[in-house]
Coordinates of C-alpha atoms in Angstrom, one line a residue:
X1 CA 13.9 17.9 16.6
X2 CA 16.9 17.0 14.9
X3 CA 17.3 17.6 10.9
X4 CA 19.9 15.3 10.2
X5 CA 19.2 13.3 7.3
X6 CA 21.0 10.2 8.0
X7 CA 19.2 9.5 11.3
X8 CA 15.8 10.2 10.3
X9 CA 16.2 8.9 6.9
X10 CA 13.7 12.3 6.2
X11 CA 13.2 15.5 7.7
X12 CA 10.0 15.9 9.4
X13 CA 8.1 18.3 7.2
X14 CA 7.2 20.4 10.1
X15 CA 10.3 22.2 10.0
X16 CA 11.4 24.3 7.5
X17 CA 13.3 22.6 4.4
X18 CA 16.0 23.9 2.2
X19 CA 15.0 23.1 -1.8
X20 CA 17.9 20.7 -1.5
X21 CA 16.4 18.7 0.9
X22 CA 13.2 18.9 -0.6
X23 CA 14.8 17.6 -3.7
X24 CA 16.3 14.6 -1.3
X25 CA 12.6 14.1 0.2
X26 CA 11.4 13.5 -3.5
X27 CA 13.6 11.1 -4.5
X28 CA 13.4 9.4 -1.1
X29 CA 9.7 9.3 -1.1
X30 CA 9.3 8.1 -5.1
X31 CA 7.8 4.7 -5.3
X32 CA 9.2 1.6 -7.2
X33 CA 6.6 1.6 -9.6
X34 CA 8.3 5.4 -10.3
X35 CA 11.8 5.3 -9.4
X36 CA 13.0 4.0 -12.8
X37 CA 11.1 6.5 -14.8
X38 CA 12.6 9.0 -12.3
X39 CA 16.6 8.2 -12.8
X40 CA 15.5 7.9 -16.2
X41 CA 14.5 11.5 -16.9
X42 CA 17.2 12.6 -14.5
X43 CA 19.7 11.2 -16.6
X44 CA 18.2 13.1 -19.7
X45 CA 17.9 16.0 -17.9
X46 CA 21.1 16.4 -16.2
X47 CA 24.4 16.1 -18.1
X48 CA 26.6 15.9 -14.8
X49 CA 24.7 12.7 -14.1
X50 CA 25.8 9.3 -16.9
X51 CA 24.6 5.8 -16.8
X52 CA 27.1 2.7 -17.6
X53 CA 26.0 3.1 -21.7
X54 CA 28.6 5.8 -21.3
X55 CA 32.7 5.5 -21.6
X56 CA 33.5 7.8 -18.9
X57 CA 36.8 9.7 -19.3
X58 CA 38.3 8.9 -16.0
X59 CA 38.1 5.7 -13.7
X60 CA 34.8 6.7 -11.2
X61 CA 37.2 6.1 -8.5
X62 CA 39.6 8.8 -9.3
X63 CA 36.3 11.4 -8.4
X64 CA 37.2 12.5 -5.1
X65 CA 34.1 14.6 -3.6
X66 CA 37.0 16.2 -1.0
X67 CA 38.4 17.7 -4.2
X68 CA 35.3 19.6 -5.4
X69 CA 35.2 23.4 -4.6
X70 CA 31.5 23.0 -2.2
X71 CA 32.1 19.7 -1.1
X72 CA 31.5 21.4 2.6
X73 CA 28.2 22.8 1.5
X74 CA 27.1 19.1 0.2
X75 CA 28.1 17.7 3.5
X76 CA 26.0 20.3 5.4
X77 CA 23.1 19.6 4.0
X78 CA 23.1 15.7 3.7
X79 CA 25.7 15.1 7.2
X80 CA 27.0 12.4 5.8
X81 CA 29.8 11.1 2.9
X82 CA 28.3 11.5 -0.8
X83 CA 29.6 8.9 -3.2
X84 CA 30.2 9.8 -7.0
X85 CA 28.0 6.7 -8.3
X86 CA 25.0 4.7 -7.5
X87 CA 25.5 0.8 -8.2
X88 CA 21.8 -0.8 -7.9
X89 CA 21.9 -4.2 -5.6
X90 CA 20.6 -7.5 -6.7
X91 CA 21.4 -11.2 -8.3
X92 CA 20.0 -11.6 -11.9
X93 CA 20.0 -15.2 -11.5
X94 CA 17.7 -14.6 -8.8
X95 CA 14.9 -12.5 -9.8
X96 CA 12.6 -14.3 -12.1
X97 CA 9.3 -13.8 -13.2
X98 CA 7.4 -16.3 -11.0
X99 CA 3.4 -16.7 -10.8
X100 CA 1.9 -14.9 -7.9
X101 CA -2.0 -16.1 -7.2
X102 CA -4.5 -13.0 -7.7
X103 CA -6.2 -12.0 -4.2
X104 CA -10.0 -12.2 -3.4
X105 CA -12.1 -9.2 -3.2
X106 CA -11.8 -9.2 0.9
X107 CA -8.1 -10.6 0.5
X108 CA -7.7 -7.7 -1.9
X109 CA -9.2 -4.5 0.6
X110 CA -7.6 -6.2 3.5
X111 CA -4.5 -5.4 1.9
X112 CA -5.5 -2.1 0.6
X113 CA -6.6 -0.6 3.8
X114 CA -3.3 -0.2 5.4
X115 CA -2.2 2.6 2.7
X116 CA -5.3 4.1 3.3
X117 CA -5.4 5.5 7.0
X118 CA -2.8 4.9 9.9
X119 CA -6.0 5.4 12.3
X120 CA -5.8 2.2 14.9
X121 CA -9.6 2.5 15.2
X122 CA -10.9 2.8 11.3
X123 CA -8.5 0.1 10.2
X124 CA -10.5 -1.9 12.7
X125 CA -13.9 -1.0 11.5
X126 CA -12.4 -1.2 7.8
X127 CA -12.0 -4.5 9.1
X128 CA -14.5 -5.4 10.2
X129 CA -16.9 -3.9 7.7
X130 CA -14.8 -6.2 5.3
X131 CA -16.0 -9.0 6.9
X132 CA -19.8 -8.3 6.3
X133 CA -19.8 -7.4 2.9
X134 CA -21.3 -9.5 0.6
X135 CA -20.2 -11.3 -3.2
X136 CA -21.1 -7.5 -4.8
X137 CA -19.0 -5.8 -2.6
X138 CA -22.3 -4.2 -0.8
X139 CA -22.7 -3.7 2.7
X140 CA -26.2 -4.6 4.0
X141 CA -25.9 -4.0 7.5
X142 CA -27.1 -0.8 9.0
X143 CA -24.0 1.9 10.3
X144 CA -25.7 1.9 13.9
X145 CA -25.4 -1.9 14.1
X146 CA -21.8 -1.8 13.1
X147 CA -20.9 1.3 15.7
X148 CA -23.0 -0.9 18.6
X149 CA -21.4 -3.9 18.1
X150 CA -17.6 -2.2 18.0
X151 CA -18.9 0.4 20.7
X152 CA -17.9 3.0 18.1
X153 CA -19.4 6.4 17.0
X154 CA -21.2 6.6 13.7
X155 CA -19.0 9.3 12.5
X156 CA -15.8 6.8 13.0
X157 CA -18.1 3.6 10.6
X158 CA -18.8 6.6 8.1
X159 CA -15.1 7.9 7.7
X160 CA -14.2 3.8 7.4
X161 CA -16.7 3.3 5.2
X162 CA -15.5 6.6 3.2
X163 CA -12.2 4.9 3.1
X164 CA -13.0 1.8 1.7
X165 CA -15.4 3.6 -1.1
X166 CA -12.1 5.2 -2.2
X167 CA -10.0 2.0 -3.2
X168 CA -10.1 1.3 -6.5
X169 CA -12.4 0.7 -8.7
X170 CA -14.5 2.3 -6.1
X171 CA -17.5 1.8 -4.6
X172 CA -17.0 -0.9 -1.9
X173 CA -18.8 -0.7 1.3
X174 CA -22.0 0.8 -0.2
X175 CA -26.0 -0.3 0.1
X176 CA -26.9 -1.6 -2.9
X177 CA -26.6 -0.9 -6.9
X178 CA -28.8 2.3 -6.5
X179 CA -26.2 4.1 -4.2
X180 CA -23.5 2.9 -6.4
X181 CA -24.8 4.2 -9.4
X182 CA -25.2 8.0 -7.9
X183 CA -21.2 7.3 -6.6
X184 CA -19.9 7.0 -10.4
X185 CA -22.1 10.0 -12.0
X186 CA -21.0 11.8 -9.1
X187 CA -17.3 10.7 -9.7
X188 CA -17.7 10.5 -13.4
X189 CA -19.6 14.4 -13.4
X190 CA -22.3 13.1 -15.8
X191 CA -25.3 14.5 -17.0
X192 CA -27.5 16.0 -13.2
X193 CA -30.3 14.7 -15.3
X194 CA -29.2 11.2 -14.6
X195 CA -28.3 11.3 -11.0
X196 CA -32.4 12.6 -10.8
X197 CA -33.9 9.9 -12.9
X198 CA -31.5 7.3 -10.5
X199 CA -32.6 9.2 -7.0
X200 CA -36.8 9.7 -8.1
X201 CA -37.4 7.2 -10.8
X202 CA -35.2 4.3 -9.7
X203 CA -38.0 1.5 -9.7
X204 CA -39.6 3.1 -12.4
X205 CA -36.6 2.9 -14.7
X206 CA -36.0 -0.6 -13.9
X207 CA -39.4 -1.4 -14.5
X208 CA -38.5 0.2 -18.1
X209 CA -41.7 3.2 -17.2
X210 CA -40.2 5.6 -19.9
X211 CA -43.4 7.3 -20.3
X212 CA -44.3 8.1 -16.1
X213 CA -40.3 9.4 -15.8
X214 CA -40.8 11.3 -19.1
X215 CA -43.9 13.4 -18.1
X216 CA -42.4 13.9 -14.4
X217 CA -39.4 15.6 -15.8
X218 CA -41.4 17.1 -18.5
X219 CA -38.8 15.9 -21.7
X220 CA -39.4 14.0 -24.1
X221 CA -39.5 9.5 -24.0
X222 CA -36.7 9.4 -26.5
X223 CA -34.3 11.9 -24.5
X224 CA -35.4 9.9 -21.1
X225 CA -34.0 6.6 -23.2
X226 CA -30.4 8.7 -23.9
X227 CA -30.3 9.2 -20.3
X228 CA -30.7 5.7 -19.7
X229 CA -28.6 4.6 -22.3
X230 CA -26.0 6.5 -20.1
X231 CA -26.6 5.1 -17.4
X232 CA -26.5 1.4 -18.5
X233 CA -22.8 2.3 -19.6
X234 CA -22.1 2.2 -15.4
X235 CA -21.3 -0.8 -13.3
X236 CA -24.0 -2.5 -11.3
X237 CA -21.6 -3.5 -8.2
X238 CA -17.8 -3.1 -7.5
X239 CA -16.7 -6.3 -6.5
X240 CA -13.5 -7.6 -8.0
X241 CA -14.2 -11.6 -9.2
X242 CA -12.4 -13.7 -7.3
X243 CA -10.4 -15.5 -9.9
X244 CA -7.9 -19.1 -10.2
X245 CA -5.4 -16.7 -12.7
X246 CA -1.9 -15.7 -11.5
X247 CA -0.2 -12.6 -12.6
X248 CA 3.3 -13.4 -13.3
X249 CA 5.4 -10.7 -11.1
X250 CA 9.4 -10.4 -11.0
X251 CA 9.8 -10.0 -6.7
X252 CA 11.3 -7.0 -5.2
X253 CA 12.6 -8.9 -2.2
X254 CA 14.1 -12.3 -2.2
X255 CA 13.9 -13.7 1.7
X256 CA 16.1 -17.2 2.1
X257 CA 16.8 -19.0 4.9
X258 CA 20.3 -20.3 6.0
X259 CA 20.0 -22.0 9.4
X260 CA 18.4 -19.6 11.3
X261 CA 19.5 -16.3 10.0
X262 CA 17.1 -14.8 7.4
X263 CA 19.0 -13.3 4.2
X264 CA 17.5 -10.5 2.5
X265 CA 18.1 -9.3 -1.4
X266 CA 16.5 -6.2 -2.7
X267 CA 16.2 -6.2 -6.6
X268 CA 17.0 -3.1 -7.9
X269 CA 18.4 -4.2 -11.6
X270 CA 15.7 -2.4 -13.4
X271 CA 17.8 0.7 -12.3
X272 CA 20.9 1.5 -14.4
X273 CA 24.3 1.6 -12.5
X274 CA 24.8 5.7 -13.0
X275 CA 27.6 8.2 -11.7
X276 CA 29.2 11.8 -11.8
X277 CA 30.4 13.0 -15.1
X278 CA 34.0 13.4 -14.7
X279 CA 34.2 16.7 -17.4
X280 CA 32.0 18.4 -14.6
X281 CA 34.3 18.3 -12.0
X282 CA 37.0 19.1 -13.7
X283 CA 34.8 22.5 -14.7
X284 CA 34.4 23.1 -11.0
X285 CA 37.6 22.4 -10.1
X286 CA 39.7 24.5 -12.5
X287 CA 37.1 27.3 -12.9
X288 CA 39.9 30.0 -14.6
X289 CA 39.6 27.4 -17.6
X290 CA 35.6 28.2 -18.3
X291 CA 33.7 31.0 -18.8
X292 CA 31.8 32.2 -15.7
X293 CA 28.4 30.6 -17.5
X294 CA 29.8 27.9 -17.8
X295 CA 31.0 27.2 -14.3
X296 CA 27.6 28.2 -12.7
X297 CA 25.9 25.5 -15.1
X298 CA 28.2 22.8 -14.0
X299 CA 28.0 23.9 -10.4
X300 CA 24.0 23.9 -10.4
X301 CA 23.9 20.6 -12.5
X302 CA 26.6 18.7 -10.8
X303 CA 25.4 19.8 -7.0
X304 CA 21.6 18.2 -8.5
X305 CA 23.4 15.1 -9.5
X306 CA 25.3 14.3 -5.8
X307 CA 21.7 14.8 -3.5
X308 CA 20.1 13.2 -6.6
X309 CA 22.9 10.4 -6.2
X310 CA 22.3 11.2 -2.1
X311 CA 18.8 10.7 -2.5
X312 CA 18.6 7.0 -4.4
X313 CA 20.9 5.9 -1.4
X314 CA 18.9 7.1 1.1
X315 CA 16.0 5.2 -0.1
X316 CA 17.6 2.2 -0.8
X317 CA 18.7 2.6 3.0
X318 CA 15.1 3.3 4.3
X319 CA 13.4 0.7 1.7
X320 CA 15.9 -1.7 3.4
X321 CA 15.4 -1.0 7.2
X322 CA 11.5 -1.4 6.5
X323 CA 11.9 -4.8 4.9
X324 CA 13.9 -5.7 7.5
X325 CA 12.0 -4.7 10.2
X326 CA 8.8 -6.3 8.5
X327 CA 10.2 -9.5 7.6
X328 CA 11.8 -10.1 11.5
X329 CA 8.3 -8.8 13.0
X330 CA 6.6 -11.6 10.4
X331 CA 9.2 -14.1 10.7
X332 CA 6.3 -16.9 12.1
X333 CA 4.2 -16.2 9.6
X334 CA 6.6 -17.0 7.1
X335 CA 8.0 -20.3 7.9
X336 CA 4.2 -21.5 9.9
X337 CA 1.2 -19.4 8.2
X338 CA -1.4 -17.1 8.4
X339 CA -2.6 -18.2 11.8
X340 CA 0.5 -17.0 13.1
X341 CA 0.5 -13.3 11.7
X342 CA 1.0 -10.8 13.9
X343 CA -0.5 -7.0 14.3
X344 CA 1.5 -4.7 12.1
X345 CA 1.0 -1.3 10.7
X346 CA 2.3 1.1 9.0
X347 CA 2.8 3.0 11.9
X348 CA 4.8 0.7 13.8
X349 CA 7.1 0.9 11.2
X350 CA 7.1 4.8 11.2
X351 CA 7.5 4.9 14.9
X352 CA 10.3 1.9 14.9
X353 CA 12.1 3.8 12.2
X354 CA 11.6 7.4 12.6
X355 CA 10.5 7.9 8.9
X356 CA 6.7 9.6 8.0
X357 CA 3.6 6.8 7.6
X358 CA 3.6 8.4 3.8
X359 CA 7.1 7.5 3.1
X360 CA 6.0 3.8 4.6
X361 CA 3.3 3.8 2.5
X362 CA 5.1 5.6 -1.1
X363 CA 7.7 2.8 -0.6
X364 CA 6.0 -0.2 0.1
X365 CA 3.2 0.1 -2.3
X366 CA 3.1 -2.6 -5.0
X367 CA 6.2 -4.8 -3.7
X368 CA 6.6 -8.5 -4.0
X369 CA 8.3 -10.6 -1.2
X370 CA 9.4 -14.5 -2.7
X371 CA 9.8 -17.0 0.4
X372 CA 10.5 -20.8 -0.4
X373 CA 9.0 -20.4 -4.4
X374 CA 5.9 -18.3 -2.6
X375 CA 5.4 -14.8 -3.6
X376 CA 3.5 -12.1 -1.2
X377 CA 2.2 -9.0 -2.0
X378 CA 4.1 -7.0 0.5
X379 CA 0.2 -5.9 2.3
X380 CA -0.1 -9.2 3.0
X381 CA 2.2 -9.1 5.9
X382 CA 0.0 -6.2 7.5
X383 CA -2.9 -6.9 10.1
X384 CA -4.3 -4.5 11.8
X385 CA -4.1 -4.5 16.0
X386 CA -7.0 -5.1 18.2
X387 CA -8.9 -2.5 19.9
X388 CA -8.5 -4.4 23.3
X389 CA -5.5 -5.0 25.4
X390 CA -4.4 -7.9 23.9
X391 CA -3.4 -7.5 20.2
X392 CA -4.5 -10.4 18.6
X393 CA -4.6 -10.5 15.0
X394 CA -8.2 -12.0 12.8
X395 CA -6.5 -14.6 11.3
X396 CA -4.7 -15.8 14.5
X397 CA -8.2 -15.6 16.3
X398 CA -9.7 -17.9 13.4
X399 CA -7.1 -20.4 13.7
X400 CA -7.8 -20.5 17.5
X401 CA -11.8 -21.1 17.1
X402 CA -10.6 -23.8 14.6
X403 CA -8.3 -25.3 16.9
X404 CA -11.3 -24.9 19.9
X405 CA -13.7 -27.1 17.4
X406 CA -11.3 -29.6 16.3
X407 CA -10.6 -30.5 20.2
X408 CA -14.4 -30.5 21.6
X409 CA -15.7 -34.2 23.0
X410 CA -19.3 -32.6 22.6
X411 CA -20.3 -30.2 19.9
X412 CA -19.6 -26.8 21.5
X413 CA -22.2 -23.6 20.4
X414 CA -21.2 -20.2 19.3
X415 CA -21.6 -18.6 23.3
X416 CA -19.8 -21.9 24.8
X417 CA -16.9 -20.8 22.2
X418 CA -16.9 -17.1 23.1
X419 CA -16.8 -18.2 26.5
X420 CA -13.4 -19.8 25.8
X421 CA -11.9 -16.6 24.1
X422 CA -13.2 -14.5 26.5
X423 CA -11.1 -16.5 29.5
X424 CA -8.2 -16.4 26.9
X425 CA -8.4 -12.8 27.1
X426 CA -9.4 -12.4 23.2
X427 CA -12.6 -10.0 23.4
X428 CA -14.8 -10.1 20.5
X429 CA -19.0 -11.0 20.4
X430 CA -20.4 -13.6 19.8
X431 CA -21.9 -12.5 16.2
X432 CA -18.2 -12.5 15.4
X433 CA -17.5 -15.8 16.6
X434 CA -20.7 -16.9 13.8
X435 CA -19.2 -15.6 11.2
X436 CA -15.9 -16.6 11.9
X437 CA -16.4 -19.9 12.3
X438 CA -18.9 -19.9 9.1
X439 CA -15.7 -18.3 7.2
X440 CA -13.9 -21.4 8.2
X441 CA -16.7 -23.7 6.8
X442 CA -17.5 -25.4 10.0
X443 CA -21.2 -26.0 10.6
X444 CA -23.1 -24.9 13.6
X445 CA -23.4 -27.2 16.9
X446 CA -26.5 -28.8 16.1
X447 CA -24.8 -30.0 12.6
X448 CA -22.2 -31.3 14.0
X449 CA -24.0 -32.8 16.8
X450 CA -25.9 -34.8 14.2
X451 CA -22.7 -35.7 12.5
X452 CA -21.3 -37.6 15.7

């Protein structure tokens, strides 16, 4: 496999790196929420490196990387030109702060999934387990029912249901407050003494039975109270309120519309324009002037500051190239809606562009996209693929149950509706089909049977 940089935007970290490249990697790799604090300390920490605050001694253009003594080693390791200066992108007319609505609990793990696994199948049951669980964020159906009705093994529902226990603020796909309770001691490492009373005396505790749990762990009422006292600290469910506020976010992405040609700008203006310190090349380049100290310092620190320089343009680049590719695979759903969203996953994008499904996932983590006054949470463009051969997303499949029931002469039930989908080549069960079209607020047959 190949190592240039340029092509792969990253080297594939089964080969063997150099530390420069490494360095590269990190930069490449650090998300937005990160990257300013990064240049930041950068610019502290290396003195070949200077932000626009500065006066620099010399126009930026007169630094000619062709002039500096390893130039050639630079050039091996990167295969490409360096520049002397990184100038962030963006309009500051453009990017401001505008309300963006706050997600439901599903809306919310929907989202959350995709930087989770790039697994075709879990993302599915994710998915699908999503779907069942109830206001609390608790799941009440059994695992086997869940692996019988995707024709999956209970290992595969377990590791998905793993997954979504791990997205914050934890918890999600569990039975009931009793499991949920033994998931924060255990996360929280509290007192073994509580997880007991919780696993033995859980009914006793809630029928408030200090004495029975005090002589059955032989300690005293009042320490069995401290234990409880502990305990009422925890959270009784995970679920995340669905909530009418709107966080007011400044976008990352701006997407406009002229004709039919989509136009793309990237903010970037929280990052200061920075560039090569001019005394440092002059170091390099007329070494007899320094002490030998001296010209190893400015070597060390102004080789750091080019990949460092190397590295924010490379992931500008690969940050680009994804919002691209995501905005031209999503281009329906933009201008007609949800119903028209189509499969994507990270890996798609990996595969498409060659980078790792981490860098997809570092990058794209906690970006806003603003369309036509609308602002999207960058996950909400993802949806993952059908098992079957036909890859057709939930929503899309919602919108075409709603479509079947808005054009029925006589009230059609659940099976007549499956029917349909089935001969449309969109394989689900009929369970599915229920709760779909209950998700949609659309009565049963006989309801609507009434109704006409």
């Amino acid at each position: 496999m190949n190592k240039n940089l340029s092509h792969k935007e990253e080297v594939k970290l089964e080969h063997r790196l150099t530390p420069e490249q490494v360095f590269i990697l990190n930069v490449l790799q650090t998300p937005k929420i990160e990257v300013v604090e990064l240049v930041a300390n950068e610019i502290i920490h290396n003195p070949a490196l200077l932000d626009i605050e500065y006066e620099p001694q010399e126009e930026i253009e007169d630094i000619e990387i062709e002039d500096i003594e390893f130039e050639k080693e630079l050039r091996e390791i990167v295969k490409e030109d360096i520049l002397p200066y990184f100038e962030p992108e963006g309009e500051e007319e453009k990017f401001l702060e505008i309300p963006a609505k706050k997600p439901s609990m599903k809306e919310y793990l929907k989202g959350e999934i995709v930087f989770k696994t790039s697994e075709e199948e879990i993302l599915n049951i994710c998915g699908y387990i999503i779907e069942l669980l109830n206001p609390k964020g608790f799941l009440e159906e059994e695992h086997e029912n869940i692996a019988r009705d995707l024709n999956v093994s209970i290992e595969s529902v377990l590791k998905a249901i793993d997954i979504l226990k791990e997205i914050e603020p934890g918890g999600f796909g569990l039975k009931g407050t009793k499991e949920y309770l033994l998931y924060q001691i255990r996360k929280e490492n509290m007192d073994p003494l509580c997880e007991k009373i919780i696993r033995e005396f859980y009914e006793e505790m809630l029928k408030g039975n200090f004495d029975k749990i005090s002589k059955r762990l032989n300690i005293s009422v009042e320490d069995v109270k401290k234990e409880i006292e502990k305990i009422k600290r925890l959270k009784p469910f995970p679920s995340i309120e669905a909530s009418e506020d709107v966080d007011y976010v400044i976008p990352d992405i701006i997407v406009e519309m002229e004709g039919e040609e989509i136009n793309i700008t990237i903010n970037e203006l929280d990052l200061p324009f920075i560039y090569i310190n001019p005394d440092f090349v002059d170091i390099v380049n007329n070494e007899d002037k320094y002490d030998r100290e001296t010209v190893k310092f400015a070597k060390e620190k102004l080789k750091r500051a080019f990949l460092f320089i190397k590295g924010l343009e490379m992931r500008r680049r690969t940050f680009r190239n994804m919002i691209e590719f995501i905005i031209k695979e999503q281009r329906e759903f933009l201008l007609k809606g949800e119903g028209y969203k189509k499969p994507l996953r990270f890996m798609d994008i990996s595969e498409k562009l060659n980078v790792s499904v981490s860098t997809c996932s570092r990058l794209l983590k906690d970006v806003y996209v603003q369309f036509n006054d609308k602002v999207y949470n960058i996950k909400d463009f993802f949806s993952p693929p059908s098992k079957h051969k036909k890859e057709i997303s939930r929503d899309y499949i919602k919108e075409t149950i709603k479509k079947i029931i808005s054009e029925e002469k006589e009230p059609l039930k659940d099976t007549e509706i499956l029917k349909i989908l089935l001969d449309m080549g969109i394989k689900i069960n009929r369970r599915t089909v229920s709760k779909y079209r209950e998700e949609l607020n659309i009565p049963p047959y006989n309801i609507r049977r009434r109704k006409i």
